[in-house]
């Protein structure tokens, strides 16, 4: 990432220069929406500062930006054409000066290279827009509505003010996506948009606010929801607009029937614009190829008016109206065509297309920003000569430079911001909690002094007991009553600098938003609630679900991507709970070379048949291996283990189910010669312990959920389907069916379903892999009758 021209150590430019730059940029942003004097003074200061530091521009090379290069070409054509058609005089100088902002844009982009200066620019831009909005609301007060001079001034500025407020609202809304306090920015955007709809009578603003709001809805959603968001935003804004008296007046005026204005009649904006459009078409037909000259537009328009109205007795009085001699056709496209000919119009359109293309091709958040403001300007140019107008032209070139700088020199993630508290939200089952330990280790490596806490469901955080990377465990009930939910919200509210949301569920994202000032979270690739989850996050990790190809460990680790430096280590290993001594009776009974067999799975669709386990255990016992059965004390686990207890006597067959916590279980697994188990949390724990693992998988996708090896070098490689595959200390078996892995909850797609793929994995297959890993040759499989007599 390119550093800002104001170096991080502050030594690139003198301090007085940086302070002057800060003040000038703030002044330009604040005054751009309403004050020509304030904008001109700020621009002059910026120009002087640029002359004092020319190396800044040589290093930045703004001429490599196609948008700015085409803008320079357009300005060069305007200068050359004006001098050729008008000559070198005062009028020519004034005409050329109307377009000097095309030269200012490259300077502004370079001066906005530093992300800190861009943040300041945006804040002062919003401050100026708020001042304009408040002024328009104040103008509606009864005490001011009778002031005709004041009302005329506001009416005259409605196009430029409406354009500035619309674009500022859009920039605030886009900035909210990565701001620490997004709702404040969204509220600001809403206030500015409502000002345009209810306090102003500018059709240009009404149309632009509708278009930008629809585009923002499109950007903030994904998939099929984009069209729904588009229509919903359009419907809401149209309904709100039609409830506004100001909008109703402008709509009625726009669609009023064509008629002839009477002599002395107060000017009607719509009727005048229709006549100006007709006159600009007449001028374009006569001068569109070579152009009449930018300084000559008033003369050629008056000539066209005389030819159009002079012989029309019903409209001949139009020649007395001042708008006939206007130097502004109120359409920038017509102005370019009539003033500079087809070349000028081509350069102007190419300039806009280059900006739109740059925005569409940019993967950074500045891309949509660039598209939105350019599209707004392109629409506004249909109703006014916005590039020629001082306020509108300078405002647009300022925000264009802002967006180009944001795209070219994106702000670095807040990696250097102090982080005192981090919350990891994991509201799923025990195995998922264990797979967050690499994320915890990476977070601890990134912020050694931070307090890192983990929030999860009661009974699911046992794997983290004693984990040195977690300072505290916050357990919540699976179902919260209203009072408990409110108490939890008060306890968590903005307590943490960062919330890392490892679960794609709705509850996890709500809790993360409550707790964290900045949030990084996982959202599913497909899902109806994606649109609001994305809006709550500063960093999004998209999960393809159980049919994806990214392992859950890697996916969770990606939550830290914005805060990790390029030289950060890879994904840390899954961390075992700190080992704890085994109960004395168990420790004394264990013999070297014992095999741990974990029979139960939480859900039936992940359960390898108990009869298959019986065959495996009988054969291991026949070989003289000590077998240790594990599981919890709950009824389902005990029901699965019960048939195996009669296969042998202690100490050769030991049942330790319900007698060990996770810390003691880690001790047991670390010394095991082999572990055999299904797709369950204990299999993940065994892999992390470094024991040779045989995992029997059914419909679950191993690319996403295979036990993460404890002894494998990075990266870990599994494939989607193989009868047998091995990565590090993990050997994984799957069924032969073509549908494997389907990613569903068994053949009937519910938790109590059968899984034919699991049943088709035979005991012989498991025992063959056990023999290979134990190095004992083939292990005999005892017949069912022999097992029943054992």
PDB file of N, CA and C in Angstrom, residues 459-517:
ATOM      1  N   UNK A 459     -22.360 -23.954  28.383  1.00  0.00           N
ATOM      2  CA  UNK A 459     -22.007 -25.343  28.157  1.00  0.00           C
ATOM      3  C   UNK A 459     -21.184 -25.594  26.912  1.00  0.00           C
ATOM      4  N   UNK A 460     -20.932 -24.539  26.094  1.00  0.00           N
ATOM      5  CA  UNK A 460     -20.187 -24.754  24.846  1.00  0.00           C
ATOM      6  C   UNK A 460     -18.744 -24.277  24.921  1.00  0.00           C
ATOM      7  N   UNK A 461     -18.363 -23.592  25.992  1.00  0.00           N
ATOM      8  CA  UNK A 461     -17.029 -22.973  26.048  1.00  0.00           C
ATOM      9  C   UNK A 461     -16.022 -23.781  26.852  1.00  0.00           C
ATOM     10  N   UNK A 462     -16.380 -25.024  27.174  1.00  0.00           N
ATOM     11  CA  UNK A 462     -15.465 -25.840  27.977  1.00  0.00           C
ATOM     12  C   UNK A 462     -14.120 -26.061  27.320  1.00  0.00           C
ATOM     13  N   UNK A 463     -14.097 -26.119  25.989  1.00  0.00           N
ATOM     14  CA  UNK A 463     -12.836 -26.314  25.272  1.00  0.00           C
ATOM     15  C   UNK A 463     -11.846 -25.172  25.516  1.00  0.00           C
ATOM     16  N   UNK A 464     -12.361 -24.013  25.950  1.00  0.00           N
ATOM     17  CA  UNK A 464     -11.504 -22.836  26.138  1.00  0.00           C
ATOM     18  C   UNK A 464     -11.098 -22.636  27.595  1.00  0.00           C
ATOM     19  N   UNK A 465     -11.493 -23.522  28.459  1.00  0.00           N
ATOM     20  CA  UNK A 465     -11.141 -23.404  29.871  1.00  0.00           C
ATOM     21  C   UNK A 465      -9.618 -23.452  30.032  1.00  0.00           C
ATOM     22  N   UNK A 466      -9.067 -22.374  30.568  1.00  0.00           N
ATOM     23  CA  UNK A 466      -7.629 -22.293  30.768  1.00  0.00           C
ATOM     24  C   UNK A 466      -6.840 -21.869  29.544  1.00  0.00           C
ATOM     25  N   UNK A 467      -7.527 -21.540  28.430  1.00  0.00           N
ATOM     26  CA  UNK A 467      -6.804 -21.103  27.234  1.00  0.00           C
ATOM     27  C   UNK A 467      -6.099 -19.781  27.522  1.00  0.00           C
ATOM     28  N   UNK A 468      -4.785 -19.708  27.344  1.00  0.00           N
ATOM     29  CA  UNK A 468      -4.043 -18.495  27.715  1.00  0.00           C
ATOM     30  C   UNK A 468      -4.366 -17.287  26.840  1.00  0.00           C
ATOM     31  N   UNK A 469      -4.982 -17.523  25.674  1.00  0.00           N
ATOM     32  CA  UNK A 469      -5.283 -16.408  24.780  1.00  0.00           C
ATOM     33  C   UNK A 469      -6.606 -15.734  25.111  1.00  0.00           C
ATOM     34  N   UNK A 470      -7.413 -16.336  25.957  1.00  0.00           N
ATOM     35  CA  UNK A 470      -8.711 -15.770  26.324  1.00  0.00           C
ATOM     36  C   UNK A 470      -8.658 -15.304  27.769  1.00  0.00           C
ATOM     37  N   UNK A 471      -8.877 -14.009  27.985  1.00  0.00           N
ATOM     38  CA  UNK A 471      -8.861 -13.465  29.349  1.00  0.00           C
ATOM     39  C   UNK A 471     -10.126 -13.801  30.123  1.00  0.00           C
ATOM     40  N   UNK A 472     -11.244 -13.976  29.419  1.00  0.00           N
ATOM     41  CA  UNK A 472     -12.499 -14.271  30.103  1.00  0.00           C
ATOM     42  C   UNK A 472     -13.450 -14.945  29.129  1.00  0.00           C
ATOM     43  N   UNK A 473     -14.338 -15.770  29.676  1.00  0.00           N
ATOM     44  CA  UNK A 473     -15.389 -16.436  28.905  1.00  0.00           C
ATOM     45  C   UNK A 473     -16.733 -15.890  29.356  1.00  0.00           C
ATOM     46  N   UNK A 474     -17.543 -15.438  28.401  1.00  0.00           N
ATOM     47  CA  UNK A 474     -18.854 -14.864  28.698  1.00  0.00           C
ATOM     48  C   UNK A 474     -19.905 -15.839  28.183  1.00  0.00           C
ATOM     49  N   UNK A 475     -20.588 -16.533  29.088  1.00  0.00           N
ATOM     50  CA  UNK A 475     -21.594 -17.524  28.690  1.00  0.00           C
ATOM     51  C   UNK A 475     -22.990 -16.924  28.794  1.00  0.00           C
ATOM     52  N   UNK A 476     -23.814 -17.204  27.782  1.00  0.00           N
ATOM     53  CA  UNK A 476     -25.193 -16.720  27.772  1.00  0.00           C
ATOM     54  C   UNK A 476     -26.123 -17.900  27.538  1.00  0.00           C
ATOM     55  N   UNK A 477     -27.361 -17.834  28.031  1.00  0.00           N
ATOM     56  CA  UNK A 477     -28.318 -18.923  27.786  1.00  0.00           C
ATOM     57  C   UNK A 477     -28.645 -19.038  26.301  1.00  0.00           C
ATOM     58  N   UNK A 478     -28.997 -20.258  25.882  1.00  0.00           N
ATOM     59  CA  UNK A 478     -29.380 -20.456  24.486  1.00  0.00           C
ATOM     60  C   UNK A 478     -30.640 -19.676  24.150  1.00  0.00           C
ATOM     61  N   UNK A 479     -31.525 -19.499  25.124  1.00  0.00           N
ATOM     62  CA  UNK A 479     -32.741 -18.709  24.934  1.00  0.00           C
ATOM     63  C   UNK A 479     -32.771 -17.612  26.002  1.00  0.00           C
ATOM     64  N   UNK A 480     -32.815 -16.382  25.541  1.00  0.00           N
ATOM     65  CA  UNK A 480     -32.816 -15.247  26.462  1.00  0.00           C
ATOM     66  C   UNK A 480     -34.223 -14.698  26.628  1.00  0.00           C
ATOM     67  N   UNK A 481     -34.616 -14.502  27.889  1.00  0.00           N
ATOM     68  CA  UNK A 481     -35.870 -13.789  28.134  1.00  0.00           C
ATOM     69  C   UNK A 481     -35.646 -12.297  27.904  1.00  0.00           C
ATOM     70  N   UNK A 482     -36.735 -11.556  27.789  1.00  0.00           N
ATOM     71  CA  UNK A 482     -36.645 -10.133  27.443  1.00  0.00           C
ATOM     72  C   UNK A 482     -35.765  -9.381  28.439  1.00  0.00           C
ATOM     73  N   UNK A 483     -35.977  -9.635  29.727  1.00  0.00           N
ATOM     74  CA  UNK A 483     -35.181  -8.946  30.747  1.00  0.00           C
ATOM     75  C   UNK A 483     -33.710  -9.315  30.664  1.00  0.00           C
ATOM     76  N   UNK A 484     -33.418 -10.587  30.396  1.00  0.00           N
ATOM     77  CA  UNK A 484     -32.029 -11.030  30.279  1.00  0.00           C
ATOM     78  C   UNK A 484     -31.363 -10.394  29.049  1.00  0.00           C
ATOM     79  N   UNK A 485     -32.120 -10.304  27.962  1.00  0.00           N
ATOM     80  CA  UNK A 485     -31.565  -9.710  26.747  1.00  0.00           C
ATOM     81  C   UNK A 485     -31.213  -8.238  26.969  1.00  0.00           C
ATOM     82  N   UNK A 486     -32.094  -7.505  27.656  1.00  0.00           N
ATOM     83  CA  UNK A 486     -31.816  -6.093  27.928  1.00  0.00           C
ATOM     84  C   UNK A 486     -30.603  -5.936  28.845  1.00  0.00           C
ATOM     85  N   UNK A 487     -30.523  -6.787  29.865  1.00  0.00           N
ATOM     86  CA  UNK A 487     -29.385  -6.718  30.784  1.00  0.00           C
ATOM     87  C   UNK A 487     -28.076  -7.033  30.050  1.00  0.00           C
ATOM     88  N   UNK A 488     -28.114  -8.024  29.146  1.00  0.00           N
ATOM     89  CA  UNK A 488     -26.922  -8.367  28.392  1.00  0.00           C
ATOM     90  C   UNK A 488     -26.518  -7.224  27.471  1.00  0.00           C
ATOM     91  N   UNK A 489     -27.514  -6.579  26.839  1.00  0.00           N
ATOM     92  CA  UNK A 489     -27.213  -5.457  25.946  1.00  0.00           C
ATOM     93  C   UNK A 489     -26.554  -4.314  26.707  1.00  0.00           C
ATOM     94  N   UNK A 490     -27.069  -4.024  27.904  1.00  0.00           N
ATOM     95  CA  UNK A 490     -26.460  -2.959  28.716  1.00  0.00           C
ATOM     96  C   UNK A 490     -25.036  -3.328  29.119  1.00  0.00           C
ATOM     97  N   UNK A 491     -24.833  -4.596  29.405  1.00  0.00           N
ATOM     98  CA  UNK A 491     -23.505  -5.041  29.839  1.00  0.00           C
ATOM     99  C   UNK A 491     -22.491  -4.970  28.695  1.00  0.00           C
ATOM    100  N   UNK A 492     -22.937  -5.283  27.470  1.00  0.00           N
ATOM    101  CA  UNK A 492     -22.024  -5.368  26.342  1.00  0.00           C
ATOM    102  C   UNK A 492     -21.874  -4.076  25.576  1.00  0.00           C
ATOM    103  N   UNK A 493     -22.810  -3.143  25.719  1.00  0.00           N
ATOM    104  CA  UNK A 493     -22.904  -2.016  24.797  1.00  0.00           C
ATOM    105  C   UNK A 493     -21.572  -1.284  24.601  1.00  0.00           C
ATOM    106  N   UNK A 494     -21.047  -1.415  23.370  1.00  0.00           N
ATOM    107  CA  UNK A 494     -19.839  -0.725  22.922  1.00  0.00           C
ATOM    108  C   UNK A 494     -18.676  -0.844  23.914  1.00  0.00           C
ATOM    109  N   UNK A 495     -18.613  -1.986  24.565  1.00  0.00           N
ATOM    110  CA  UNK A 495     -17.563  -2.212  25.553  1.00  0.00           C
ATOM    111  C   UNK A 495     -16.236  -2.584  24.892  1.00  0.00           C
ATOM    112  N   UNK A 496     -16.315  -3.070  23.649  1.00  0.00           N
ATOM    113  CA  UNK A 496     -15.130  -3.618  22.993  1.00  0.00           C
ATOM    114  C   UNK A 496     -14.739  -2.764  21.794  1.00  0.00           C
ATOM    115  N   UNK A 497     -13.431  -2.684  21.557  1.00  0.00           N
ATOM    116  CA  UNK A 497     -12.947  -1.959  20.378  1.00  0.00           C
ATOM    117  C   UNK A 497     -13.273  -2.726  19.100  1.00  0.00           C
ATOM    118  N   UNK A 498     -13.164  -4.056  19.168  1.00  0.00           N
ATOM    119  CA  UNK A 498     -13.396  -4.895  17.990  1.00  0.00           C
ATOM    120  C   UNK A 498     -14.203  -6.119  18.413  1.00  0.00           C
ATOM    121  N   UNK A 499     -15.207  -6.470  17.593  1.00  0.00           N
ATOM    122  CA  UNK A 499     -15.941  -7.726  17.763  1.00  0.00           C
ATOM    123  C   UNK A 499     -15.676  -8.595  16.542  1.00  0.00           C
ATOM    124  N   UNK A 500     -15.216  -9.814  16.776  1.00  0.00           N
ATOM    125  CA  UNK A 500     -14.955 -10.787  15.708  1.00  0.00           C
ATOM    126  C   UNK A 500     -16.069 -11.827  15.765  1.00  0.00           C
ATOM    127  N   UNK A 501     -16.918 -11.839  14.746  1.00  0.00           N
ATOM    128  CA  UNK A 501     -18.144 -12.650  14.763  1.00  0.00           C
ATOM    129  C   UNK A 501     -17.899 -13.893  13.922  1.00  0.00           C
ATOM    130  N   UNK A 502     -17.713 -15.042  14.585  1.00  0.00           N
ATOM    131  CA  UNK A 502     -17.329 -16.268  13.890  1.00  0.00           C
ATOM    132  C   UNK A 502     -18.518 -17.075  13.409  1.00  0.00           C
ATOM    133  N   UNK A 503     -19.714 -16.654  13.732  1.00  0.00           N
ATOM    134  CA  UNK A 503     -20.934 -17.381  13.390  1.00  0.00           C
ATOM    135  C   UNK A 503     -21.753 -16.520  12.430  1.00  0.00           C
ATOM    136  N   UNK A 504     -22.281 -17.143  11.379  1.00  0.00           N
ATOM    137  CA  UNK A 504     -23.062 -16.394  10.391  1.00  0.00           C
ATOM    138  C   UNK A 504     -24.500 -16.148  10.834  1.00  0.00           C
ATOM    139  N   UNK A 505     -24.895 -16.643  12.006  1.00  0.00           N
ATOM    140  CA  UNK A 505     -26.275 -16.522  12.453  1.00  0.00           C
ATOM    141  C   UNK A 505     -26.671 -15.104  12.830  1.00  0.00           C
ATOM    142  N   UNK A 506     -27.980 -14.854  12.837  1.00  0.00           N
ATOM    143  CA  UNK A 506     -28.511 -13.520  13.143  1.00  0.00           C
ATOM    144  C   UNK A 506     -28.142 -13.082  14.555  1.00  0.00           C
ATOM    145  N   UNK A 507     -28.316 -13.990  15.522  1.00  0.00           N
ATOM    146  CA  UNK A 507     -28.064 -13.632  16.921  1.00  0.00           C
ATOM    147  C   UNK A 507     -26.615 -13.187  17.132  1.00  0.00           C
ATOM    148  N   UNK A 508     -25.673 -13.894  16.532  1.00  0.00           N
ATOM    149  CA  UNK A 508     -24.264 -13.541  16.703  1.00  0.00           C
ATOM    150  C   UNK A 508     -23.973 -12.148  16.159  1.00  0.00           C
ATOM    151  N   UNK A 509     -24.587 -11.796  15.036  1.00  0.00           N
ATOM    152  CA  UNK A 509     -24.321 -10.486  14.439  1.00  0.00           C
ATOM    153  C   UNK A 509     -24.962  -9.363  15.255  1.00  0.00           C
ATOM    154  N   UNK A 510     -26.131  -9.615  15.807  1.00  0.00           N
ATOM    155  CA  UNK A 510     -26.748  -8.596  16.667  1.00  0.00           C
ATOM    156  C   UNK A 510     -25.889  -8.369  17.904  1.00  0.00           C
ATOM    157  N   UNK A 511     -25.413  -9.461  18.515  1.00  0.00           N
ATOM    158  CA  UNK A 511     -24.567  -9.331  19.700  1.00  0.00           C
ATOM    159  C   UNK A 511     -23.250  -8.619  19.358  1.00  0.00           C
ATOM    160  N   UNK A 512     -22.672  -8.950  18.203  1.00  0.00           N
ATOM    161  CA  UNK A 512     -21.442  -8.287  17.794  1.00  0.00           C
ATOM    162  C   UNK A 512     -21.635  -6.801  17.576  1.00  0.00           C
ATOM    163  N   UNK A 513     -22.774  -6.419  16.971  1.00  0.00           N
ATOM    164  CA  UNK A 513     -23.050  -4.988  16.753  1.00  0.00           C
ATOM    165  C   UNK A 513     -23.234  -4.261  18.083  1.00  0.00           C
ATOM    166  N   UNK A 514     -23.901  -4.896  19.024  1.00  0.00           N
ATOM    167  CA  UNK A 514     -24.094  -4.283  20.342  1.00  0.00           C
ATOM    168  C   UNK A 514     -22.751  -4.075  21.038  1.00  0.00           C
ATOM    169  N   UNK A 515     -21.882  -5.071  20.939  1.00  0.00           N
ATOM    170  CA  UNK A 515     -20.663  -5.071  21.758  1.00  0.00           C
ATOM    171  C   UNK A 515     -19.511  -4.280  21.154  1.00  0.00           C
ATOM    172  N   UNK A 516     -19.334  -4.335  19.831  1.00  0.00           N
ATOM    173  CA  UNK A 516     -18.108  -3.826  19.226  1.00  0.00           C
ATOM    174  C   UNK A 516     -18.272  -2.505  18.507  1.00  0.00           C
ATOM    175  N   UNK A 517     -17.301  -1.621  18.699  1.00  0.00           N
ATOM    176  CA  UNK A 517     -17.307  -0.364  17.939  1.00  0.00           C
ATOM    177  C   UNK A 517     -16.880  -0.600  16.488  1.00  0.00           C
TER     178      UNK A 517
END
